[in-house]
Every structure is written in structure tokens, then in C-alpha cells.
Tab-separated table of C-alpha atoms in Angstrom:
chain	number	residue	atom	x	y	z
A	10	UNK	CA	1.198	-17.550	-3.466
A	11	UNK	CA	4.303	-19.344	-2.272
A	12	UNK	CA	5.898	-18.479	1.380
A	13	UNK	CA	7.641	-15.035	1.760
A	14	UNK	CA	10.870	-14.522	2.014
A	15	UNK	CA	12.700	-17.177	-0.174
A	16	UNK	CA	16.277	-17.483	-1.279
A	17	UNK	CA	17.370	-15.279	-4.160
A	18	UNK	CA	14.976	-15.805	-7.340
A	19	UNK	CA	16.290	-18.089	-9.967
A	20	UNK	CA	16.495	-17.514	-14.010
A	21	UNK	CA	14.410	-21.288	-14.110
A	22	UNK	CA	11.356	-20.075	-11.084
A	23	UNK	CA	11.001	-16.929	-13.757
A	24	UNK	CA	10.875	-18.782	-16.904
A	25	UNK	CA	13.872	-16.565	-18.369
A	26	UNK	CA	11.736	-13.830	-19.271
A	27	UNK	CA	11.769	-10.227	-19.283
A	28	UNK	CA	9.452	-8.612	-16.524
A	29	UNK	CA	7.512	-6.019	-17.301
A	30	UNK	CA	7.001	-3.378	-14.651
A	31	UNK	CA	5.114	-0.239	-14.240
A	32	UNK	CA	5.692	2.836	-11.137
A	33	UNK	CA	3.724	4.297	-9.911
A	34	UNK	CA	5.182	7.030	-7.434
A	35	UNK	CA	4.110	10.766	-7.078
A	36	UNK	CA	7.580	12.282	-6.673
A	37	UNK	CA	9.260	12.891	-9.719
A	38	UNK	CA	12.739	13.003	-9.053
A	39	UNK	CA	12.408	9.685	-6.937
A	40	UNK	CA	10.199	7.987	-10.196
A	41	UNK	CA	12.825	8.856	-12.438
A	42	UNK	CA	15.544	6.820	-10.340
A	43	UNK	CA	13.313	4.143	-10.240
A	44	UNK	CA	12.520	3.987	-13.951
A	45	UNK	CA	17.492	4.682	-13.823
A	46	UNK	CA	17.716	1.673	-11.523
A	47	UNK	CA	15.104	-1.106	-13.311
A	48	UNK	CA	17.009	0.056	-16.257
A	49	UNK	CA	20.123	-1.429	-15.195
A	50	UNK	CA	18.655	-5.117	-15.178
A	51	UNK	CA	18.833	-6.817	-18.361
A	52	UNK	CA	15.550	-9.129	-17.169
A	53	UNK	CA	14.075	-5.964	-16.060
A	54	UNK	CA	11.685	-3.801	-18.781
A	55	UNK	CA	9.638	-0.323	-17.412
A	56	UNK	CA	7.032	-0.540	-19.505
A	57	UNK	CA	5.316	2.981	-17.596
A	58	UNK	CA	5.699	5.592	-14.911
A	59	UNK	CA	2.826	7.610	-13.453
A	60	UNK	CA	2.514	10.303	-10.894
A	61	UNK	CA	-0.604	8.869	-9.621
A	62	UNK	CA	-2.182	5.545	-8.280
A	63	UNK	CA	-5.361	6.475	-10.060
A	64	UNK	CA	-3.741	6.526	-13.573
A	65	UNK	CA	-1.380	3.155	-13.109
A	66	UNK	CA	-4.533	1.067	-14.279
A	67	UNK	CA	-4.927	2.523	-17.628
A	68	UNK	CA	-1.014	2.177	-17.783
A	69	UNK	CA	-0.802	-1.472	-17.072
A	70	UNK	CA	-3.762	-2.523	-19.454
A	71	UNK	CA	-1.663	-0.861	-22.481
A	72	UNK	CA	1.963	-2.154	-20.851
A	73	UNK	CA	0.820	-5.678	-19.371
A	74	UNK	CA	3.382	-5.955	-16.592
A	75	UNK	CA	4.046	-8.763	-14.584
A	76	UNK	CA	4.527	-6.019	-11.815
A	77	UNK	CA	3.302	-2.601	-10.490
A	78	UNK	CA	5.519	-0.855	-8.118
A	79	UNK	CA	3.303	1.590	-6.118
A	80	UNK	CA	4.613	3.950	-3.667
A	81	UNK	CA	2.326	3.048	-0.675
A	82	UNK	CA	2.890	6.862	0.627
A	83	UNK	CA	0.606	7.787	-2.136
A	84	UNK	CA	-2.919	9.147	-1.296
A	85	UNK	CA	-4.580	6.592	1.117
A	86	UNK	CA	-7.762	6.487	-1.079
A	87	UNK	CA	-5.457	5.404	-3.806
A	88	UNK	CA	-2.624	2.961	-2.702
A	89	UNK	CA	-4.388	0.054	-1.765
A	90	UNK	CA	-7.891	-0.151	-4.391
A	91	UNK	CA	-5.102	0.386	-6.905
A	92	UNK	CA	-3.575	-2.882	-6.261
A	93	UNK	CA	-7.027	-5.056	-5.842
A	94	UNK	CA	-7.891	-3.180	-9.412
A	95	UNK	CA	-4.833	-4.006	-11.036
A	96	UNK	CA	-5.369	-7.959	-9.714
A	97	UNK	CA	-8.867	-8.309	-10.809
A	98	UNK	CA	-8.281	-6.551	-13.985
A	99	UNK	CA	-5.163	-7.994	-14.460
A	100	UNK	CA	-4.798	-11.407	-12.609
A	101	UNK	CA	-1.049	-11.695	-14.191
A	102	UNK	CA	0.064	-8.519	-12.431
A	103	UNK	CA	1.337	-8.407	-8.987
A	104	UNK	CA	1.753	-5.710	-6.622
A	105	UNK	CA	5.197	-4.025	-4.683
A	106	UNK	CA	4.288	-1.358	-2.224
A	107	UNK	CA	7.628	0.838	-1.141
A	108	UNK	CA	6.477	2.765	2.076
A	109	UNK	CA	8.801	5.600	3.777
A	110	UNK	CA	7.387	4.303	7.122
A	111	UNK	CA	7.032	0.780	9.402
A	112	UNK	CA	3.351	1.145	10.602
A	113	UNK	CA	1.651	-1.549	11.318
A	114	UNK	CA	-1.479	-1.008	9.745
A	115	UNK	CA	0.761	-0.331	6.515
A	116	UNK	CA	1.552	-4.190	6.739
A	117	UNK	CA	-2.242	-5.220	7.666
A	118	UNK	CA	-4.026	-3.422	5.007
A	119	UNK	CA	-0.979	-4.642	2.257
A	120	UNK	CA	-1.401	-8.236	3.691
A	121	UNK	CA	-6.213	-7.552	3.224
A	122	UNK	CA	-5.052	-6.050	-0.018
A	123	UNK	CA	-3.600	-9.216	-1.243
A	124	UNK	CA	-0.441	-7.671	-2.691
A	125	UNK	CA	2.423	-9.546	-3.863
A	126	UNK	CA	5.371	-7.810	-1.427
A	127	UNK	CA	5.915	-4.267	0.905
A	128	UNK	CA	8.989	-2.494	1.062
A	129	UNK	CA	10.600	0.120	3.106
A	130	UNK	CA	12.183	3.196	0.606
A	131	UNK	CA	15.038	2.878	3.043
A	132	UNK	CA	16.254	-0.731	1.574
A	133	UNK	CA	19.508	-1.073	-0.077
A	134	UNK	CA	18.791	-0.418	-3.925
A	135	UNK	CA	19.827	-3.889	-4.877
A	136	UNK	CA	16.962	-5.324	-2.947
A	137	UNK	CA	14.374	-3.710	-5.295
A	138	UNK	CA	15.234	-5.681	-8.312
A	139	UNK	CA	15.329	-9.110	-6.501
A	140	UNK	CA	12.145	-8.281	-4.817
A	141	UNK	CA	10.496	-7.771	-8.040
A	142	UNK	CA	11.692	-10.728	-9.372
A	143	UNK	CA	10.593	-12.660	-6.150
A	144	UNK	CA	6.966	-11.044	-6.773
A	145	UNK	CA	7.159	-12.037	-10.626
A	146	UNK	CA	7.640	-15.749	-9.471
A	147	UNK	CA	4.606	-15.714	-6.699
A	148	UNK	CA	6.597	-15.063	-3.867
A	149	UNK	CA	5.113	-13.072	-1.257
A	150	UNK	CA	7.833	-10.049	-0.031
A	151	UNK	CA	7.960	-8.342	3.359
A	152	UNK	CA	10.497	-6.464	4.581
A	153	UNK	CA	11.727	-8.094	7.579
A	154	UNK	CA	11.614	-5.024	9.616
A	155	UNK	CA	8.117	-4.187	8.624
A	156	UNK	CA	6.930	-7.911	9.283
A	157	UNK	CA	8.327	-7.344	13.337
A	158	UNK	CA	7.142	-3.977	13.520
A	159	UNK	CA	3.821	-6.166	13.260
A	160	UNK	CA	4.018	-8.575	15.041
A	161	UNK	CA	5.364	-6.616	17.631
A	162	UNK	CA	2.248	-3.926	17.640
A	163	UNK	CA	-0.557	-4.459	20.187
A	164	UNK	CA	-4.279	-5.211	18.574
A	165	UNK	CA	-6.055	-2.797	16.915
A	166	UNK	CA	-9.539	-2.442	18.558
A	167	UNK	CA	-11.290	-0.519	15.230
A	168	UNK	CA	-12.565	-2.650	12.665
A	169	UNK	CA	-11.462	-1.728	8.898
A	170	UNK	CA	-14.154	0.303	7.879
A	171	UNK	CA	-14.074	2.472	11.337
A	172	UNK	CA	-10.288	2.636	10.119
A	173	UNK	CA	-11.251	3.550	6.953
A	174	UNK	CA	-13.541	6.365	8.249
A	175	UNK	CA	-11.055	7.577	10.970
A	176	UNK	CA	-8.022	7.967	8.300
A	177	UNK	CA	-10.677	9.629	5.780
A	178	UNK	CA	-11.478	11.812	8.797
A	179	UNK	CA	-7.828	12.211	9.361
A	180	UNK	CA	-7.487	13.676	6.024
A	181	UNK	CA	-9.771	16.742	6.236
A	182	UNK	CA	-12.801	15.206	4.487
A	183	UNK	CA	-16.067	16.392	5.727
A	184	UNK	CA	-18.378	14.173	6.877
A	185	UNK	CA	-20.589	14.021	3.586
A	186	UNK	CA	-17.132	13.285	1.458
A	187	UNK	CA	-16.636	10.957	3.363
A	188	UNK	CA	-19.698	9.675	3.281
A	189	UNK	CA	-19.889	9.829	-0.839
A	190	UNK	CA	-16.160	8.157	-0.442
A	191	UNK	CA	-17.481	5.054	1.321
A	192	UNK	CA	-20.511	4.692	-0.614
A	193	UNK	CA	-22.404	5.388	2.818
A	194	UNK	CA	-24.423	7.756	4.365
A	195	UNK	CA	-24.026	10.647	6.928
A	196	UNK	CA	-25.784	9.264	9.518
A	197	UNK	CA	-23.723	6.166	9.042
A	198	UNK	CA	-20.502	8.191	9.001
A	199	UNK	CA	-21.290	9.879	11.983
A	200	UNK	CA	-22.271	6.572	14.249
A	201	UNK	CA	-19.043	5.014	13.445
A	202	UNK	CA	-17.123	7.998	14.348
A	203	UNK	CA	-18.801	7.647	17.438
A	204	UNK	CA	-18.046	4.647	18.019
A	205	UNK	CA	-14.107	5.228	17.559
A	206	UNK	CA	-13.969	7.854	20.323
A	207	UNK	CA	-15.522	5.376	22.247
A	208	UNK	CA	-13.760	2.105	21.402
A	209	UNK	CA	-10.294	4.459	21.630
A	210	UNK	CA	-11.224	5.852	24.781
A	211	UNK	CA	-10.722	9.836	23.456
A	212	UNK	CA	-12.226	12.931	24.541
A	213	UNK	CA	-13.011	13.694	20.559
A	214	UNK	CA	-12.593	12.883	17.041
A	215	UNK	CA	-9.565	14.610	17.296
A	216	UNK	CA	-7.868	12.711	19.642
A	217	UNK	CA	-9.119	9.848	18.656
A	218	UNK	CA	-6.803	10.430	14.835
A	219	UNK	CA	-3.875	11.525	17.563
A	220	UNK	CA	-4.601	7.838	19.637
A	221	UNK	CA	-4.647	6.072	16.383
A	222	UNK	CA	-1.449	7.893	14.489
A	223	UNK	CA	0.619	7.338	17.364
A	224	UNK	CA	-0.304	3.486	17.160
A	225	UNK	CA	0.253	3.283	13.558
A	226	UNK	CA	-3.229	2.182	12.734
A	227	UNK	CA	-3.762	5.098	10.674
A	228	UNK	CA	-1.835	7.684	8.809
């Protein structure tokens, strides 16, 4: 991948081709002004729009894009292992996240993910198109906001699978679907929750998911 944040994408870095993009995004009246804006750009071709992380990867083997744009809002369990399918499946499509929020663990999990740029929803529409086309041409995008939000944020103590557990946790899942989730085992499930009331200092599992929202680590 080449540095973030480059000068605006030219028509020679992209080859002059048309880039082929598919959405992913659960709302429908905000996938539908997606699919209005990309429409507007003449290099630009929405070649699929889902509802649901889980369904973009049967989308993008039929469409090929050069792109997925995947609200990173979407269910947790979804977001992320939809963007390291999509790359191993597809090693020609890259990944834009658009998040409603600037947590840092948003920007650490996209950056372990390996995707291709994050966004906040909040970004001047323009900025969408150019980011895609930055992503197309193996540029890595961050919003500059989101990169100082972490930078800024103190270290996480909780290593990613205790994250992964907490946010699981954080979600309603039971211990045993959480358990099946992770490919683990109760026992195990339960030992690293312990583990994050103690590293986090909290009376309970409870406050620990209060400790770690308010931190951004989790959602």
C-alpha cells in the first residue's frame, strides 16, 4: 500500500478506468444516496448494494469491484471479517469503512483489518468519491480526525480477543454464543472475561463494557 493521505488521485495513478464499487450499508434510505451520489461520477460504476455485510461477498464475486464501501456501524461480527473475506477472496478489491463515530478502536481494528481507507459519515459528500478513487490506486485513507482521535487515546490494556469477547459480551450474547462465535469454549469465555474485570479494574462484567465504551475500545 502506498502512504495515506496523498494529493487528489490522478486519471494516469488509476489507469483511466471505470471503478467498480459495491455498498454495503444496512439503512436503506442512506444506501440509496450512496448508490445517487457514485452515480454522478462518470469513472464511478455501482456494480451492487446490500443491506448486510454478510451478503457483500457473494455480491462482489458476481460484480468484481475494485472497491467495497462498508458501513463500519454495521453488526460488529460483520464489519471487519467482511473486509479480510473480500481481500483474500478477492485480492483486487479494497475496502472503505464510513463510521458515524471517531473511536479509537474503530481506527485500530480497520488499521489489523488491513482495509484500504475509514471514513467518518459526517465528511463532505465530495470526499467519498476521491477517497474511493485514492483506495482504487493503493492509497491508504484515514480521515484526519479519526487518525488524531487515535493517536490522541491512551493504551488499551485488553488484548484483541479479550476485546473481541467483551464487545460480544456487550452485545447480549450468552456466554455459550459467544463461545460458538469465537470458535472457543465456555470455560475459555469465562476466564477471559475474568480477566477484563480485572485488567479494567471493574466491580463486574458490566462495568467493565461501561469502562471500555466510554474509552472507545469497544462499541
Amino acid at each position: 500500500m502506498k502512504a495515506a493521505f496523498p494529493a487528489r488521485v490522478s486519471a494516469s495513478e488509476q489507469g483511466n478506468g471505470t471503478i467498480r464499487v459495491v455498498i454495503a450499508e444496512d439503512m436503506d434510505m442512506v444506501r440509496g444516496a450512496l448508490v445517487a451520489l457514485l452515480k454522478q461520477e462518470a469513472d464511478i460504476e455501482v456494480v451492487g448494494a446490500v443491506s448486510d455485510g454478510r451478503q457483500i461477498l457473494a455480491t462482489a464475486r458476481t460484480g468484481a469491484p475494485h472497491v467495497a464501501v462498508i458501513d463500519a456501524d454495521l453488526c460488529w461480527k460483520d464489519r471487519f471479517a467482511a473486509a479480510v473475506e473480500l481481500k483474500e477472496t478477492l485480492p483486487g478489491c479494497d475496502t472503505l469503512l464510513l463510521s458515524s463515530l471517531a473511536r479509537p478502536a474503530t481506527v485500530r481494528q480497520a488499521l489489523s483489518a488491513g482495509v484500504g481507507g475509514l471514513m467518518l459519515k459526517t465528511s463532505p459528500p465530495e470526499q467519498l468519491a476521491d477517497a474511493i478513487r485514492r483506495v482504487a490506486a493503493g492509497y491508504r485513507v484515514f480521515d484526519a480526525d479519526l487518525a488524531l482521535v487515535a493517536w490522541g487515546s491512551t493504551g488499551c490494556p485488553l488484548t484483541d480477543r479479550e476485546l473481541e469477547v467483551l464487545q460480544l459480551a456487550a452485545e447480549g450474547d450468552e456466554i455459550r454464543e459467544i463461545a460458538s462465535a469465537l470458535f472457543l469454549s465456555p470455560g475459555t469465555v469465562r476466564n477471559y472475561l475474568t480477566v477484563v474485570v480485572s485488567k479494567l479494574k471493574a466491580r463486574n462484567r458490566i462495568d467493565a463494557i461501561r469502562i471500555a465504551r466510554k474509552s472507545g475500545w469497544i462499541y
